[in-house]
Amino acid sequence: MNNEFEIELQDTEWELTYIDHDREIVRAIIIDNNENYYFVRVQRDDTFGKMTLIETAGGGVEPNENLEDAIRRELKEELGAEVDILSKIGVVSDYYNLIHRHNLNNYYLCRVKSFGDKNMTQTEIDDFHLSTLKLRYEEAVDEYKKYSNSQLGKLIANREIPILMRAKKMIIENPIFLEI
């Protein structure tokens, strides 16, 4: 039986004109042994507008890269985190009509082993001003709701709050996820 969580979301914020490309993405809900969750705060000023957001760490899968290698690379780049991959949470298919893109977001539940130096791309440094957020579960949900007043923030919250809730359920059902 496949227990993988799947969600299909439409972009309700921008008019659909056409979709001309797909992007395979990996993202992670990251926890530590004390049930803290780690996210990135994004400060952007681009096609989507000027805003501050909360988002899971992650990014695009490179050619010939498997999903687990991609999530490890992305978490090292954005958070400086070395992680254990505990489980795949699921897949969210969503759209960014403004940039004509279909996103296939593969979500993983990961436990942090250590933090070191970040290895962000120049675009992540210059355009997104990423910083690390360490939050409790309830604080994370509140952050997503707080930033859902922007169009992009709403799309991200619609995608990530259900995944965060699913991850919390998985942790409750599998307390071993919090053990070393």
PDB file of C-alpha atoms in Angstrom:
ATOM      1  CA  MET A   1       0.000   0.000   0.000  1.00  0.00           C
ATOM      2  CA  ASN A   2       1.308   3.465  -0.930  1.00  0.00           C
ATOM      3  CA  ASN A   3       0.969   5.864   2.010  1.00  0.00           C
ATOM      4  CA  GLU A   4       2.568   8.767   0.179  1.00  0.00           C
ATOM      5  CA  PHE A   5       0.658  12.006   0.600  1.00  0.00           C
ATOM      6  CA  GLU A   6      -0.305  13.676  -2.704  1.00  0.00           C
ATOM      7  CA  ILE A   7      -1.876  17.074  -3.287  1.00  0.00           C
ATOM      8  CA  GLU A   8      -2.786  18.799  -6.554  1.00  0.00           C
ATOM      9  CA  LEU A   9      -3.156  22.586  -6.267  1.00  0.00           C
ATOM     10  CA  GLN A  10      -4.062  25.254  -8.806  1.00  0.00           C
ATOM     11  CA  ASP A  11      -2.790  28.833  -8.792  1.00  0.00           C
ATOM     12  CA  THR A  12      -5.798  30.893  -7.703  1.00  0.00           C
ATOM     13  CA  GLU A  13      -3.827  34.150  -7.474  1.00  0.00           C
ATOM     14  CA  TRP A  14      -2.725  34.792 -11.060  1.00  0.00           C
ATOM     15  CA  GLU A  15      -4.623  34.178 -14.283  1.00  0.00           C
ATOM     16  CA  LEU A  16      -3.634  31.081 -16.228  1.00  0.00           C
ATOM     17  CA  THR A  17      -2.448  31.985 -19.709  1.00  0.00           C
ATOM     18  CA  TYR A  18      -0.188  29.031 -20.441  1.00  0.00           C
ATOM     19  CA  ILE A  19       2.274  26.672 -18.751  1.00  0.00           C
ATOM     20  CA  ASP A  20       5.490  26.138 -20.674  1.00  0.00           C
ATOM     21  CA  HIS A  21       7.744  24.274 -18.270  1.00  0.00           C
ATOM     22  CA  ASP A  22       7.875  21.872 -15.347  1.00  0.00           C
ATOM     23  CA  ARG A  23      10.289  22.060 -12.423  1.00  0.00           C
ATOM     24  CA  GLU A  24      11.086  19.056 -10.267  1.00  0.00           C
ATOM     25  CA  ILE A  25      11.775  20.305  -6.753  1.00  0.00           C
ATOM     26  CA  VAL A  26      12.862  18.764  -3.452  1.00  0.00           C
ATOM     27  CA  ARG A  27      11.855  20.320  -0.126  1.00  0.00           C
ATOM     28  CA  ALA A  28      12.224  19.286   3.503  1.00  0.00           C
ATOM     29  CA  ILE A  29      10.495  19.571   6.819  1.00  0.00           C
ATOM     30  CA  ILE A  30      13.553  19.522   9.082  1.00  0.00           C
ATOM     31  CA  ILE A  31      13.370  18.685  12.778  1.00  0.00           C
ATOM     32  CA  ASP A  32      15.846  18.250  15.596  1.00  0.00           C
ATOM     33  CA  ASN A  33      15.655  15.936  18.601  1.00  0.00           C
ATOM     34  CA  ASN A  34      13.797  18.619  20.599  1.00  0.00           C
ATOM     35  CA  GLU A  35      11.007  18.998  18.014  1.00  0.00           C
ATOM     36  CA  ASN A  36      12.258  22.297  16.662  1.00  0.00           C
ATOM     37  CA  TYR A  37      11.561  22.859  12.968  1.00  0.00           C
ATOM     38  CA  TYR A  38      13.897  24.644  10.551  1.00  0.00           C
ATOM     39  CA  PHE A  39      12.796  26.810   7.619  1.00  0.00           C
ATOM     40  CA  VAL A  40      14.169  29.603   5.483  1.00  0.00           C
ATOM     41  CA  ARG A  41      13.010  33.190   5.627  1.00  0.00           C
ATOM     42  CA  VAL A  42      13.013  34.647   2.126  1.00  0.00           C
ATOM     43  CA  GLN A  43      13.156  38.368   1.391  1.00  0.00           C
ATOM     44  CA  ARG A  44      12.459  38.881  -2.282  1.00  0.00           C
ATOM     45  CA  ASP A  45      11.807  41.703  -4.717  1.00  0.00           C
ATOM     46  CA  ASP A  46      11.104  40.184  -8.118  1.00  0.00           C
ATOM     47  CA  THR A  47       8.355  39.322 -10.615  1.00  0.00           C
ATOM     48  CA  PHE A  48       6.148  38.111  -7.734  1.00  0.00           C
ATOM     49  CA  GLY A  49       6.546  41.397  -5.828  1.00  0.00           C
ATOM     50  CA  LYS A  50       8.429  42.681  -2.807  1.00  0.00           C
ATOM     51  CA  MET A  51       7.802  40.538   0.261  1.00  0.00           C
ATOM     52  CA  THR A  52       9.130  38.479   3.143  1.00  0.00           C
ATOM     53  CA  LEU A  53       8.058  34.827   3.378  1.00  0.00           C
ATOM     54  CA  ILE A  54       8.643  31.582   5.228  1.00  0.00           C
ATOM     55  CA  GLU A  55       9.342  28.496   3.126  1.00  0.00           C
ATOM     56  CA  THR A  56      10.772  25.025   3.478  1.00  0.00           C
ATOM     57  CA  ALA A  57      14.395  24.695   2.422  1.00  0.00           C
ATOM     58  CA  GLY A  58      14.865  23.084  -0.946  1.00  0.00           C
ATOM     59  CA  GLY A  59      15.135  23.731  -4.638  1.00  0.00           C
ATOM     60  CA  GLY A  60      15.413  22.341  -8.098  1.00  0.00           C
ATOM     61  CA  VAL A  61      16.720  18.872  -8.879  1.00  0.00           C
ATOM     62  CA  GLU A  62      19.737  19.005 -11.187  1.00  0.00           C
ATOM     63  CA  PRO A  63      20.028  16.804 -14.307  1.00  0.00           C
ATOM     64  CA  ASN A  64      20.993  13.200 -13.454  1.00  0.00           C
ATOM     65  CA  GLU A  65      20.587  13.875  -9.703  1.00  0.00           C
ATOM     66  CA  ASN A  66      18.392  11.591  -7.599  1.00  0.00           C
ATOM     67  CA  LEU A  67      15.899  13.131  -5.182  1.00  0.00           C
ATOM     68  CA  GLU A  68      17.720  12.165  -1.983  1.00  0.00           C
ATOM     69  CA  ASP A  69      21.050  13.553  -3.223  1.00  0.00           C
ATOM     70  CA  ALA A  70      19.232  16.720  -4.285  1.00  0.00           C
ATOM     71  CA  ILE A  71      17.631  17.275  -0.870  1.00  0.00           C
ATOM     72  CA  ARG A  72      20.955  16.746   0.897  1.00  0.00           C
ATOM     73  CA  ARG A  73      22.643  19.243  -1.464  1.00  0.00           C
ATOM     74  CA  GLU A  74      19.885  21.842  -1.078  1.00  0.00           C
ATOM     75  CA  LEU A  75      19.839  21.625   2.738  1.00  0.00           C
ATOM     76  CA  LYS A  76      23.613  22.019   2.842  1.00  0.00           C
ATOM     77  CA  GLU A  77      23.432  25.028   0.504  1.00  0.00           C
ATOM     78  CA  GLU A  78      20.581  26.893   2.181  1.00  0.00           C
ATOM     79  CA  LEU A  79      20.944  25.938   5.856  1.00  0.00           C
ATOM     80  CA  GLY A  80      24.424  24.435   6.161  1.00  0.00           C
ATOM     81  CA  ALA A  81      22.638  21.329   7.470  1.00  0.00           C
ATOM     82  CA  GLU A  82      23.735  17.713   7.353  1.00  0.00           C
ATOM     83  CA  VAL A  83      20.631  15.562   7.785  1.00  0.00           C
ATOM     84  CA  ASP A  84      19.250  12.065   8.103  1.00  0.00           C
ATOM     85  CA  ILE A  85      16.374  11.519   5.694  1.00  0.00           C
ATOM     86  CA  LEU A  86      13.665   9.903   7.821  1.00  0.00           C
ATOM     87  CA  SER A  87      10.868   9.467   5.295  1.00  0.00           C
ATOM     88  CA  LYS A  88       9.321  10.865   2.167  1.00  0.00           C
ATOM     89  CA  ILE A  89       6.244  12.854   3.165  1.00  0.00           C
ATOM     90  CA  GLY A  90       4.696  13.199  -0.247  1.00  0.00           C
ATOM     91  CA  VAL A  91       4.345  15.209  -3.416  1.00  0.00           C
ATOM     92  CA  VAL A  92       2.585  18.496  -4.055  1.00  0.00           C
ATOM     93  CA  SER A  93       1.877  19.432  -7.641  1.00  0.00           C
ATOM     94  CA  ASP A  94       1.224  23.156  -7.962  1.00  0.00           C
ATOM     95  CA  TYR A  95       1.474  26.000 -10.447  1.00  0.00           C
ATOM     96  CA  TYR A  96       2.949  29.480 -10.669  1.00  0.00           C
ATOM     97  CA  ASN A  97       0.842  30.938 -13.486  1.00  0.00           C
ATOM     98  CA  LEU A  98       2.754  34.238 -13.361  1.00  0.00           C
ATOM     99  CA  ILE A  99       5.944  32.527 -14.583  1.00  0.00           C
ATOM    100  CA  HIS A 100       4.115  29.826 -16.579  1.00  0.00           C
ATOM    101  CA  ARG A 101       5.489  26.985 -14.454  1.00  0.00           C
ATOM    102  CA  HIS A 102       4.245  23.679 -13.080  1.00  0.00           C
ATOM    103  CA  ASN A 103       6.054  22.619  -9.875  1.00  0.00           C
ATOM    104  CA  LEU A 104       6.423  19.031  -8.735  1.00  0.00           C
ATOM    105  CA  ASN A 105       7.444  19.396  -5.055  1.00  0.00           C
ATOM    106  CA  ASN A 106       8.858  16.236  -3.431  1.00  0.00           C
ATOM    107  CA  TYR A 107       8.767  16.653   0.357  1.00  0.00           C
ATOM    108  CA  TYR A 108      10.966  14.785   2.833  1.00  0.00           C
ATOM    109  CA  LEU A 109      11.023  14.621   6.605  1.00  0.00           C
ATOM    110  CA  CYS A 110      14.618  15.058   7.769  1.00  0.00           C
ATOM    111  CA  ARG A 111      16.369  15.186  11.137  1.00  0.00           C
ATOM    112  CA  VAL A 112      19.306  17.538  11.442  1.00  0.00           C
ATOM    113  CA  LYS A 113      22.628  15.950  12.417  1.00  0.00           C
ATOM    114  CA  SER A 114      24.706  19.127  12.386  1.00  0.00           C
ATOM    115  CA  PHE A 115      24.928  22.666  11.070  1.00  0.00           C
ATOM    116  CA  GLY A 116      27.978  24.052   9.311  1.00  0.00           C
ATOM    117  CA  ASP A 117      28.764  26.583   6.628  1.00  0.00           C
ATOM    118  CA  LYS A 118      26.086  27.385   4.085  1.00  0.00           C
ATOM    119  CA  ASN A 119      26.902  27.055   0.400  1.00  0.00           C
ATOM    120  CA  MET A 120      24.243  29.255  -1.201  1.00  0.00           C
ATOM    121  CA  THR A 121      24.185  30.089  -4.879  1.00  0.00           C
ATOM    122  CA  GLN A 122      24.784  33.708  -5.873  1.00  0.00           C
ATOM    123  CA  THR A 123      21.085  34.033  -6.791  1.00  0.00           C
ATOM    124  CA  GLU A 124      20.050  32.819  -3.323  1.00  0.00           C
ATOM    125  CA  ILE A 125      22.382  35.398  -1.764  1.00  0.00           C
ATOM    126  CA  ASP A 126      21.559  38.352  -4.034  1.00  0.00           C
ATOM    127  CA  ASP A 127      17.869  37.845  -4.828  1.00  0.00           C
ATOM    128  CA  PHE A 128      16.359  35.950  -1.900  1.00  0.00           C
ATOM    129  CA  HIS A 129      18.438  36.961   1.156  1.00  0.00           C
ATOM    130  CA  LEU A 130      17.802  33.594   2.818  1.00  0.00           C
ATOM    131  CA  SER A 131      18.123  33.220   6.576  1.00  0.00           C
ATOM    132  CA  THR A 132      17.429  30.275   8.875  1.00  0.00           C
ATOM    133  CA  LEU A 133      14.311  30.134  11.050  1.00  0.00           C
ATOM    134  CA  LYS A 134      14.096  27.784  14.042  1.00  0.00           C
ATOM    135  CA  LEU A 135      10.479  27.438  15.182  1.00  0.00           C
ATOM    136  CA  ARG A 136       8.146  25.231  17.145  1.00  0.00           C
ATOM    137  CA  TYR A 137       5.332  23.606  15.152  1.00  0.00           C
ATOM    138  CA  GLU A 138       2.659  26.129  16.212  1.00  0.00           C
ATOM    139  CA  GLU A 139       4.986  29.055  15.503  1.00  0.00           C
ATOM    140  CA  ALA A 140       5.644  27.721  12.001  1.00  0.00           C
ATOM    141  CA  VAL A 141       1.926  27.445  11.217  1.00  0.00           C
ATOM    142  CA  ASP A 142       1.459  31.006  12.512  1.00  0.00           C
ATOM    143  CA  GLU A 143       4.332  32.255  10.312  1.00  0.00           C
ATOM    144  CA  TYR A 144       2.773  30.726   7.191  1.00  0.00           C
ATOM    145  CA  LYS A 145      -0.565  32.330   8.036  1.00  0.00           C
ATOM    146  CA  LYS A 146       1.103  35.675   8.773  1.00  0.00           C
ATOM    147  CA  TYR A 147       2.731  35.825   5.342  1.00  0.00           C
ATOM    148  CA  SER A 148      -0.260  34.519   3.395  1.00  0.00           C
ATOM    149  CA  ASN A 149      -1.465  38.101   2.856  1.00  0.00           C
ATOM    150  CA  SER A 150       0.615  38.281  -0.355  1.00  0.00           C
ATOM    151  CA  GLN A 151      -0.349  36.356  -3.477  1.00  0.00           C
ATOM    152  CA  LEU A 152       2.813  34.241  -3.450  1.00  0.00           C
ATOM    153  CA  GLY A 153       2.621  33.797   0.324  1.00  0.00           C
ATOM    154  CA  LYS A 154      -0.874  32.382  -0.082  1.00  0.00           C
ATOM    155  CA  LEU A 155       0.294  29.865  -2.715  1.00  0.00           C
ATOM    156  CA  ILE A 156       3.190  28.774  -0.497  1.00  0.00           C
ATOM    157  CA  ALA A 157       0.976  28.444   2.599  1.00  0.00           C
ATOM    158  CA  ASN A 158      -1.583  26.401   0.641  1.00  0.00           C
ATOM    159  CA  ARG A 159       1.206  24.040  -0.383  1.00  0.00           C
ATOM    160  CA  GLU A 160       3.191  23.825   2.840  1.00  0.00           C
ATOM    161  CA  ILE A 161       0.725  23.921   5.750  1.00  0.00           C
ATOM    162  CA  PRO A 162      -0.814  20.534   4.769  1.00  0.00           C
ATOM    163  CA  ILE A 163       2.695  19.066   4.424  1.00  0.00           C
ATOM    164  CA  LEU A 164       3.719  20.476   7.812  1.00  0.00           C
ATOM    165  CA  MET A 165       0.572  18.970   9.366  1.00  0.00           C
ATOM    166  CA  ARG A 166       1.327  15.602   7.736  1.00  0.00           C
ATOM    167  CA  ALA A 167       4.911  15.729   9.043  1.00  0.00           C
ATOM    168  CA  LYS A 168       3.684  16.467  12.584  1.00  0.00           C
ATOM    169  CA  LYS A 169       1.325  13.465  12.356  1.00  0.00           C
ATOM    170  CA  MET A 170       4.201  11.254  11.163  1.00  0.00           C
ATOM    171  CA  ILE A 171       6.357  12.374  14.112  1.00  0.00           C
ATOM    172  CA  ILE A 172       3.562  11.648  16.613  1.00  0.00           C
ATOM    173  CA  GLU A 173       3.024   8.197  15.085  1.00  0.00           C
ATOM    174  CA  ASN A 174       6.787   7.469  14.928  1.00  0.00           C
ATOM    175  CA  PRO A 175       8.474   8.946  18.032  1.00  0.00           C
ATOM    176  CA  ILE A 176      11.680   7.164  16.998  1.00  0.00           C
ATOM    177  CA  PHE A 177      12.097  10.006  14.462  1.00  0.00           C
ATOM    178  CA  LEU A 178      13.147  12.238  17.377  1.00  0.00           C
ATOM    179  CA  GLU A 179      15.741   9.822  18.747  1.00  0.00           C
ATOM    180  CA  ILE A 180      19.433   9.978  17.941  1.00  0.00           C
TER     181      ILE A 180
END
